[in-house]
Coordinates of C-alpha atoms and ligand atoms in Angstrom, one line a residue:
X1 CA 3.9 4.9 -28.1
X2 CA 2.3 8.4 -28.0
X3 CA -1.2 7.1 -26.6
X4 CA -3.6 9.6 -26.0
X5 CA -4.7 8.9 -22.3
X6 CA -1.5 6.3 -21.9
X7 CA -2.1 5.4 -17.9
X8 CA 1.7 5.4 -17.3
X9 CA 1.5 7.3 -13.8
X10 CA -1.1 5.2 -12.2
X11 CA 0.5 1.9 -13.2
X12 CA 2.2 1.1 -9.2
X13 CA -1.2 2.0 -7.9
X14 CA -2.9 -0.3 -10.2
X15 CA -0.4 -3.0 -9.4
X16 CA -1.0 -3.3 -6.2
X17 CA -4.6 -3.3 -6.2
X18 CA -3.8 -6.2 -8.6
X19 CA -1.7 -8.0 -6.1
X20 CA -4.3 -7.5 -3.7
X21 CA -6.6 -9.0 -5.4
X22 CA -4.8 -12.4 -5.3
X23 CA -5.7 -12.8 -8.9
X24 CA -4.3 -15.2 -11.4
X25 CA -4.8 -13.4 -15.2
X26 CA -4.8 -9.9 -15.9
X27 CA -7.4 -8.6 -18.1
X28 CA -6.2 -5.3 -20.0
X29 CA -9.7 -4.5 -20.9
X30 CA -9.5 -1.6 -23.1
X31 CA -5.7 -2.1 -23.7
X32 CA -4.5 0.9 -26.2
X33 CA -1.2 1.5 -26.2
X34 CA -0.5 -1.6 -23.9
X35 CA 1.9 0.5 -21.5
X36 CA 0.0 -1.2 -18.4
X37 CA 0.5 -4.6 -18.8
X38 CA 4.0 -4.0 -20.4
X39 CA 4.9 -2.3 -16.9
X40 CA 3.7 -5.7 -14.7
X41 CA 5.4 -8.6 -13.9
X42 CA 2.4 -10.8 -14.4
X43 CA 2.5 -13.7 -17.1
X44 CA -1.1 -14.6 -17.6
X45 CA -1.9 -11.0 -19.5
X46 CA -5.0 -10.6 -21.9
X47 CA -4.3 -7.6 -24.2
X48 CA -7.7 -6.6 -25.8
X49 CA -8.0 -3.7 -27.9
X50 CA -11.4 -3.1 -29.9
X51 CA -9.2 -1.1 -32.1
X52 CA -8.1 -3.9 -35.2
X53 CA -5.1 -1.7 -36.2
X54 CA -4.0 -1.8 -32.8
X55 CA -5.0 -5.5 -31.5
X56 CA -3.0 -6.3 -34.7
X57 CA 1.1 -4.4 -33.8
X58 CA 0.6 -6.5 -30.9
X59 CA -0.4 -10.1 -32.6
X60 CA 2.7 -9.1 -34.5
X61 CA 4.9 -8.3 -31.9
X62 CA 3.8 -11.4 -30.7
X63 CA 4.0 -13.8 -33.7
X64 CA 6.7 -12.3 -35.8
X65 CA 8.9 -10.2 -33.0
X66 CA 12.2 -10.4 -35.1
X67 CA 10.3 -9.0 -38.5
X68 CA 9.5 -5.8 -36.6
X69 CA 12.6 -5.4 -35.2
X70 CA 14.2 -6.0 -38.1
X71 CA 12.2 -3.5 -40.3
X72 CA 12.4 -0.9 -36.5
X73 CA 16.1 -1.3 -36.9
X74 CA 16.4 0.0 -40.9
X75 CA 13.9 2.6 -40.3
X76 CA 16.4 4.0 -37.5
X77 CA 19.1 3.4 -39.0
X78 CA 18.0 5.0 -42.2
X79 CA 18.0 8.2 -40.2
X80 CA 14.1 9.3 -41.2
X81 CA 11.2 7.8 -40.6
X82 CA 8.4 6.9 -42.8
X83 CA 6.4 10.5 -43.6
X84 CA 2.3 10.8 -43.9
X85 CA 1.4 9.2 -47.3
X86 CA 4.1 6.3 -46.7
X87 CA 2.5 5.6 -43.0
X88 CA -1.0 6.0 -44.6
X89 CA 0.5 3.4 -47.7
X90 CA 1.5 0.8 -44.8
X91 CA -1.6 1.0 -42.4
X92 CA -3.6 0.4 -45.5
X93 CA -3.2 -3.2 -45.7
X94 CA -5.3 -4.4 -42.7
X95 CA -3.8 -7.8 -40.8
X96 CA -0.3 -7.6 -42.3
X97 CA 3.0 -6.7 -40.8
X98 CA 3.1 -3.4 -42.8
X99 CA 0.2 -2.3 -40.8
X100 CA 1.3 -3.2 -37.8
X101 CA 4.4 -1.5 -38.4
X102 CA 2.6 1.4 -40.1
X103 CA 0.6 1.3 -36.7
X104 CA 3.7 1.5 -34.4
X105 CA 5.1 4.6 -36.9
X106 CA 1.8 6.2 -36.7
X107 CA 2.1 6.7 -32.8
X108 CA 5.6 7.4 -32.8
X109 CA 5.5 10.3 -34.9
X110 CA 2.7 12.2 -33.4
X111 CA 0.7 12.4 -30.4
X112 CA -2.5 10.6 -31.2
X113 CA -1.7 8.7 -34.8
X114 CA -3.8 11.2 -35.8
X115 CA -2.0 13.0 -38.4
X116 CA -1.9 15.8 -37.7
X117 CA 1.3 16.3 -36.2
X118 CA 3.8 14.2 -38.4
X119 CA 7.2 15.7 -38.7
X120 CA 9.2 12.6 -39.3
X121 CA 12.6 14.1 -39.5
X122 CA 12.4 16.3 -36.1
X123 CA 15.4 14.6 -34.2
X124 CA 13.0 14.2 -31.3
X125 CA 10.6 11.6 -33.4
X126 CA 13.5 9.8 -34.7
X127 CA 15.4 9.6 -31.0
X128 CA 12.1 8.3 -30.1
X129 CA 12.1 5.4 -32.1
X130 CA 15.7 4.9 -31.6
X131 CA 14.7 4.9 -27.7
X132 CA 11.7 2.2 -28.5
X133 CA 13.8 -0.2 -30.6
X134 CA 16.2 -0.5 -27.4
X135 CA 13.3 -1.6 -25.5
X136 CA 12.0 -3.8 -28.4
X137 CA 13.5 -7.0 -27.1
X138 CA 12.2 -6.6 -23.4
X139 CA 8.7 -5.4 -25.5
X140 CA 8.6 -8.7 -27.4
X141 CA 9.5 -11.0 -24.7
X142 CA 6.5 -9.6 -22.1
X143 CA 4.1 -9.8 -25.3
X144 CA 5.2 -13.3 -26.0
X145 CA 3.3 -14.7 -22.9
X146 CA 0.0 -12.6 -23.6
X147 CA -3.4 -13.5 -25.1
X148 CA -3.8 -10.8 -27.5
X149 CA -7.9 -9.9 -28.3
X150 CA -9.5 -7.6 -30.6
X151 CA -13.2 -7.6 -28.8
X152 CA -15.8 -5.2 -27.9
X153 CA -15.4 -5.3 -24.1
X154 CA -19.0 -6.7 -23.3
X155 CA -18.1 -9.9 -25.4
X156 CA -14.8 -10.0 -23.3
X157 CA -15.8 -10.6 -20.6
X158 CA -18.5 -13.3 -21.4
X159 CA -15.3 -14.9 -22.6
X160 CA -13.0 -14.8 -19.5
X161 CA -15.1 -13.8 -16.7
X162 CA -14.0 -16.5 -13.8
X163 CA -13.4 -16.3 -10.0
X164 CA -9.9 -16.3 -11.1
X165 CA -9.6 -12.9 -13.1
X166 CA -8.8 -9.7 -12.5
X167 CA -9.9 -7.2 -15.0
X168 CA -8.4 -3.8 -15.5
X169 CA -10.9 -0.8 -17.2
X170 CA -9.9 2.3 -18.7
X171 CA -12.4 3.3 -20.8
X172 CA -12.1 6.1 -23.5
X173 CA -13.6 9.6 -22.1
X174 CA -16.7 10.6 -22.1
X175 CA -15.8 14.3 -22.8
X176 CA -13.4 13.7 -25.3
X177 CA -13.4 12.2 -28.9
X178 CA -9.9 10.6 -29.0
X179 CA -10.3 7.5 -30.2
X180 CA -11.3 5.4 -33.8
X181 CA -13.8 3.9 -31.1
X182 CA -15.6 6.5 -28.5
X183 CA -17.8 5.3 -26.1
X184 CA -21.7 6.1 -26.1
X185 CA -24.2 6.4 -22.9
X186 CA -25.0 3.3 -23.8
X187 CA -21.7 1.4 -23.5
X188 CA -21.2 3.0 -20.0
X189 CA -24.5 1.9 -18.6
X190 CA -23.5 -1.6 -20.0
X191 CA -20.1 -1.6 -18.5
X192 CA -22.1 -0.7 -14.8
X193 CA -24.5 -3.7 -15.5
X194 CA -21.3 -5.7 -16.2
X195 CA -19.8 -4.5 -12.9
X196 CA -22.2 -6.0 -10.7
X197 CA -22.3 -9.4 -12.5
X198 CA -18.8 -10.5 -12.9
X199 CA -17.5 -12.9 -10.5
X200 CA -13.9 -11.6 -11.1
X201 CA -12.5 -8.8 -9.3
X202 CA -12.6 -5.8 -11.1
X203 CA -10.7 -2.4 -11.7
X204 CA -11.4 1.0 -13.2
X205 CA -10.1 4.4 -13.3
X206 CA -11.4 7.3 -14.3
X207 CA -11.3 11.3 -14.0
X208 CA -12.5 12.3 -10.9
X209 CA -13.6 15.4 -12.5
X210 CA -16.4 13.5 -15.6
X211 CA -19.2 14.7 -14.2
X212 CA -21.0 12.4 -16.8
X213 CA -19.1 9.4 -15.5
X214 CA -19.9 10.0 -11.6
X215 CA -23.8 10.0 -12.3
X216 CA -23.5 6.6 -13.6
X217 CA -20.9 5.0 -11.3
X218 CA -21.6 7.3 -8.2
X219 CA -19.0 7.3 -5.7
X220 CA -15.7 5.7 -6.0
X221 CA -13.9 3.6 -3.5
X222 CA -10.6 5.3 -3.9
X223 CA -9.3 8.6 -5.4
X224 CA -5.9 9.6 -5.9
X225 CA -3.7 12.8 -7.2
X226 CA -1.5 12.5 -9.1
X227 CA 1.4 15.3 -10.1
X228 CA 0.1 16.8 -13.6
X229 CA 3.2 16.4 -16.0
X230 CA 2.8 19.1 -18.5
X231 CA 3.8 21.8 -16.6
X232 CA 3.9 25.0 -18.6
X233 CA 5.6 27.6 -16.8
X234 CA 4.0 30.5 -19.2
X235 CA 0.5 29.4 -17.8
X236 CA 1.2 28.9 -14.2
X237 CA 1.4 25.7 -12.3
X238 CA -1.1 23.2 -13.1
X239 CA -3.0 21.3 -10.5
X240 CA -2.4 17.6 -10.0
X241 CA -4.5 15.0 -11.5
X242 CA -7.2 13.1 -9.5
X243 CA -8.1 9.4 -10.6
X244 CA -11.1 7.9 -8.7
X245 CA -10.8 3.8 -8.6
X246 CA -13.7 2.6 -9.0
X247 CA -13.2 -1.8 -7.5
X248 CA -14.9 -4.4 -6.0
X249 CA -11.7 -5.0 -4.2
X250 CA -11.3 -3.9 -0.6
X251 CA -9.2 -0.4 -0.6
X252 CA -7.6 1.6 1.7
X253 CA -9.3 4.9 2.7
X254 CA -10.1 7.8 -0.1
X255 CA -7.4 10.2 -0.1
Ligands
SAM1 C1 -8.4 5.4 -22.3 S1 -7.9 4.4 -23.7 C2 -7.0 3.1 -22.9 C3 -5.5 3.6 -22.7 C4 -4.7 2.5 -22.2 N1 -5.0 2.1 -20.8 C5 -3.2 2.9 -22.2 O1 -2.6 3.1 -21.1 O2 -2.7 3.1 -23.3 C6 -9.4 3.6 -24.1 C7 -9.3 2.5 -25.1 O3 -10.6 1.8 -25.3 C8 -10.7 1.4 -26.6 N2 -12.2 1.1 -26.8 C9 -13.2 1.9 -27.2 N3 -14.4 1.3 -27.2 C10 -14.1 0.0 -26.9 C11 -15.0 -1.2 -26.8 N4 -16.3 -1.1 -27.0 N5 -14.4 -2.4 -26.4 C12 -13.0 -2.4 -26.1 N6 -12.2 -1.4 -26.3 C13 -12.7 -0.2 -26.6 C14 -10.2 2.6 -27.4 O4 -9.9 2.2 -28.7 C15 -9.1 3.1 -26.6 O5 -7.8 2.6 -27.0

């Protein structure tokens, strides 16, 4: 999916802090479009999304894989996909398969499911689609295994906090309003408290550069660059990308 903030170019790094950690269960905290744990080879996965349109494609992926493909497979082969008011239509029946698939269509054909951008018979879109219905099957079979959760994270981890889990944070920006669900000043200072608590290993990442973000978690234990992907020629070359790692798990030197 087009996920706004999708963490697809830290996922070996965040792996093998994972193996590190000699963890058992994977704990997607604040899961979104669910490209992390779809990119591991771990079995024990918690998906949680607070997000109920979201935390619901992936009950459904789970529960009723075939039904999605299925309806994937006419929408593609239909050669258009579903425009605004019909996407709208579908994601307006919370719980059910329409939304879910509504959901899926929402952040295939523009970046954010926002709405903003829908042009549902631009070949691009449509080859998109195509390109995620080939991967369905490999999709469903990863989220058959998974505990799918639609919490807010501070009840999450009451719920599977255990010497025995690993949980992975990417919390929405500070800076930036991208989400149906932002986060508050509030929810990060709860999220520090919750830190120094757990008795699972923990990891987050982060911008280096949220000012707002370093005064309440201070200093990471790890940052990392990472090459910025939207190069744009017409502006000149765009600096890379630095993460910090924020981990109660013993890292290699900051970079
Ligand atoms: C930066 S995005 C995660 C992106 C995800 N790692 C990916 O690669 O697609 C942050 C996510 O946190 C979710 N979120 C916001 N508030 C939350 C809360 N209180 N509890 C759990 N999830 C929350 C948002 O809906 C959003 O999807």
């Amino acid at each position: 999916m087009k996920y706004p903030g999708a963490k697809t170019v830290l996922i070996p790094d965040i792996m093998q802090i994972f193996l590190g950690s000699r963890k058992r269960s994977f704990v997607d905290v604040f899961g979104g479009s669910g490209i992390v744990s779809l990119n591991t080879t771990i079995k024990d996965v918690v998906y949680n999304e607070i997000d109920p349109e979201l935390s619901n494609l992936f009950r459904h992926l789970k529960e009723h894989p075939e039904r999605i493909i299925k309806i994937l497979r006419e929408t593609v082969n239909s050669g258009s996909l579903p425009d605004n008011n019909q996407i709208r239509n579908l994601c307006s029946k919370p719980g059910t398969i329409d939304a879910a698939f509504g959901t899926l269509m929402r952040f295939t054909v523009s970046f954010g499911g926002m709405g903003d951008t829908y042009n549902t018979r631009e070949k691009s879109t449509l080859g998109y689609a195509r390109k995620t219905l080939g991967q369905m099957e490999s999709i469903t079979a990863k989220v058959k295994s998974w505990k799918i959760e639609n919490m807010d994270f501070r009840e999450l981890f009451k719920k599977y906090d255990s010497p025995y889990t690993f949980f992975y944070m990417d919390p929405p920006y500070s800076d930036r309003r991208w989400y149906n669900y932002n986060f508050t000043g509030q929810d990060y200072e709860d999220l520090r408290v919750i830190m120094t608590q757990i008795e699972g290993k923990y990891l987050m990442t982060v911008d280096r550069d949220d000012d707002y973000v370093y005064e309440i978690f201070g200093k990471p234990q790890l940052t990392m660059e990472y090459e910025n992907k939207n190069q744009d020629t017409s502006v000149g070359f765009l600096p890379p990308r630095v993460k910090s790692f924020y981990t109660n798990i013993k890292v290699g030197t900051q970079s």
